[in-house]
CSV table of C-alpha atoms in Angstrom, one decimal:
chain,number,residue,atom,x,y,z
A,11,VAL,CA,29.1,-26.7,-37.0
A,12,THR,CA,31.9,-27.1,-39.7
A,13,LEU,CA,31.4,-30.8,-39.9
A,14,VAL,CA,27.6,-30.4,-40.2
A,15,CYS,CA,28.0,-27.9,-43.1
A,16,ALA,CA,30.6,-30.1,-44.8
A,17,VAL,CA,28.3,-33.1,-44.7
A,18,LYS,CA,25.3,-31.1,-45.9
A,19,THR,CA,27.2,-29.6,-48.8
A,20,GLY,CA,29.0,-32.9,-49.7
A,21,ASP,CA,32.5,-31.5,-49.0
A,22,VAL,CA,34.4,-34.6,-48.2
A,23,GLY,CA,37.7,-32.7,-48.2
A,24,ILE,CA,36.7,-30.7,-45.1
A,25,MET,CA,35.4,-33.9,-43.5
A,26,GLU,CA,38.7,-35.6,-44.1
A,27,ALA,CA,40.7,-32.6,-42.8
A,28,MET,CA,38.6,-32.7,-39.6
A,29,LEU,CA,39.5,-36.3,-38.8
A,30,PRO,CA,42.6,-35.5,-36.7
A,31,HIS,CA,40.6,-32.9,-34.7
A,32,LEU,CA,37.9,-35.4,-34.1
A,33,LEU,CA,40.5,-38.0,-33.0
A,34,PHE,CA,41.8,-35.6,-30.3
A,35,ARG,CA,38.2,-34.9,-29.1
A,36,PHE,CA,37.4,-38.6,-28.9
A,37,VAL,CA,40.7,-39.5,-27.1
A,38,GLY,CA,40.2,-36.6,-24.7
A,39,GLY,CA,36.6,-37.6,-24.0
A,40,GLY,CA,37.5,-41.2,-23.3
A,41,HIS,CA,35.7,-42.6,-26.4
A,42,LYS,CA,38.0,-45.5,-27.1
A,43,LYS,CA,35.9,-47.1,-29.9
A,44,TYR,CA,35.5,-43.9,-31.8
A,45,SER,CA,39.2,-43.1,-31.4
A,46,GLY,CA,40.1,-46.5,-32.7
A,47,GLU,CA,37.8,-46.1,-35.7
A,48,ILE,CA,39.3,-42.7,-36.6
A,49,ILE,CA,42.9,-44.0,-36.3
A,50,GLU,CA,42.0,-47.0,-38.6
A,51,LEU,CA,40.3,-44.6,-41.1
A,52,LEU,CA,43.4,-42.3,-41.1
A,53,GLN,CA,45.7,-45.3,-41.5
A,54,MET,CA,43.6,-46.6,-44.4
A,55,LEU,CA,43.3,-43.3,-46.2
A,56,ASN,CA,46.9,-42.2,-45.8
A,57,ARG,CA,48.9,-45.4,-45.8
A,58,GLU,CA,47.1,-48.4,-47.1
A,59,LEU,CA,44.8,-47.5,-50.0
A,60,PRO,CA,46.1,-46.9,-53.5
A,61,PRO,CA,45.4,-43.4,-54.7
A,62,GLU,CA,42.6,-44.4,-57.1
A,63,VAL,CA,40.8,-46.5,-54.4
A,64,ARG,CA,41.3,-43.7,-51.8
A,65,THR,CA,39.6,-41.2,-54.2
A,66,PHE,CA,36.8,-43.6,-54.9
A,67,VAL,CA,36.2,-44.1,-51.1
A,68,LEU,CA,36.1,-40.4,-50.5
A,69,GLU,CA,33.9,-39.6,-53.4
A,70,ASN,CA,31.5,-42.5,-53.3
A,71,CYS,CA,31.4,-44.2,-49.9
A,72,TRP,CA,30.9,-41.4,-47.3
A,73,LEU,CA,27.9,-39.4,-48.5
A,74,VAL,CA,24.8,-39.9,-50.6
A,75,ASN,CA,22.5,-37.3,-52.2
A,76,PHE,CA,19.0,-38.7,-52.9
A,77,GLN,CA,17.5,-35.4,-53.8
A,78,GLY,CA,20.2,-34.1,-56.1
A,79,GLY,CA,20.2,-30.6,-54.5
A,80,GLU,CA,23.2,-28.6,-53.4
A,81,ASP,CA,22.7,-28.9,-49.6
A,82,THR,CA,21.0,-32.3,-49.4
A,83,PHE,CA,23.8,-34.8,-48.7
A,84,LEU,CA,23.5,-37.4,-46.0
A,85,PRO,CA,26.0,-39.7,-44.3
A,86,LEU,CA,25.4,-43.3,-45.5
A,87,ASP,CA,24.2,-44.5,-42.0
A,88,GLN,CA,21.6,-41.8,-41.8
A,89,ALA,CA,20.5,-42.4,-45.4
A,90,GLN,CA,20.0,-46.1,-44.5
A,91,GLU,CA,17.9,-45.1,-41.6
A,92,HIS,CA,15.7,-43.0,-44.0
A,93,ASN,CA,15.4,-46.1,-46.2
A,94,ILE,CA,14.4,-48.3,-43.3
A,95,LYS,CA,11.8,-45.7,-42.1
A,96,GLY,CA,10.4,-45.5,-45.6
A,97,ILE,CA,10.2,-49.3,-46.0
A,98,LYS,CA,8.4,-49.6,-42.6
A,99,GLY,CA,5.9,-46.9,-43.9
A,100,LEU,CA,5.0,-48.8,-47.0
A,101,ASP,CA,1.8,-50.9,-46.9
A,102,GLY,CA,2.9,-54.2,-45.5
A,103,GLY,CA,5.7,-52.7,-43.5
A,104,PRO,CA,8.6,-54.7,-42.2
A,105,HIS,CA,6.5,-57.9,-42.3
A,106,GLY,CA,5.6,-57.7,-46.0
A,107,GLY,CA,8.2,-60.3,-47.0
A,108,TRP,CA,10.9,-60.5,-49.6
A,109,GLU,CA,8.6,-60.7,-52.5
A,110,TYR,CA,6.8,-57.5,-51.4
A,111,LEU,CA,10.2,-55.7,-51.0
A,112,TYR,CA,11.3,-56.9,-54.4
A,113,LYS,CA,8.1,-55.5,-55.9
A,114,TYR,CA,8.1,-52.1,-54.3
A,115,THR,CA,11.8,-51.3,-53.9
A,116,PRO,CA,12.3,-49.9,-57.5
A,117,ALA,CA,9.4,-47.4,-56.8
A,118,PHE,CA,10.5,-46.5,-53.3
A,119,ARG,CA,11.9,-43.0,-54.0
A,120,THR,CA,8.9,-42.1,-56.1
A,121,ILE,CA,6.5,-43.3,-53.4
A,122,GLN,CA,8.5,-41.2,-50.8
A,123,ALA,CA,8.3,-38.1,-53.1
A,124,VAL,CA,4.5,-38.5,-53.6
A,125,ASN,CA,4.0,-38.9,-49.9
A,126,GLY,CA,6.1,-35.8,-49.1
A,127,HIS,CA,4.2,-33.8,-51.8
A,128,ILE,CA,0.8,-34.8,-50.3
A,129,GLU,CA,1.9,-34.1,-46.8
A,130,GLY,CA,3.2,-30.7,-47.8
A,131,ASP,CA,0.1,-29.8,-49.8
A,132,LEU,CA,-2.3,-30.9,-47.1
A,133,GLY,CA,-0.3,-29.7,-44.2
A,134,ILE,CA,-0.3,-33.1,-42.6
A,135,LEU,CA,1.9,-33.5,-39.5
A,136,SER,CA,4.5,-36.2,-39.9
A,137,ARG,CA,7.5,-37.4,-38.0
A,138,GLY,CA,10.6,-35.3,-38.5
A,139,LYS,CA,13.3,-36.0,-41.1
A,140,LYS,CA,16.2,-35.1,-38.9
A,141,HIS,CA,18.4,-37.7,-37.2
A,142,SER,CA,18.7,-37.4,-33.4
């Protein structure tokens, strides 16, 4: 629950503080790959990166906030899944080609907002926005 709230509110300090606890959970659960990733991340943050790069990574490379609201942060991987879903939903879908993507990518967020507004106003059922 704490990690979910930290992500949602954009509190990377709590996220960083939870890394050792997550490491023990992953080691105890036999998740070797996740354990290795956490160890490498802790090593990088605490021993390898210069302070200014470390700060940049924490503030700019873990979470994004497309909506600009207080509780609307997403992890980068989940945000990318939202982008992929949106691109697939545009007319032309994943087979529209590079020229198509080049043309519509600048307007992608606006198209998403308009679609969401119409769905909300008309009460149209759509796929959920939560990651499973």
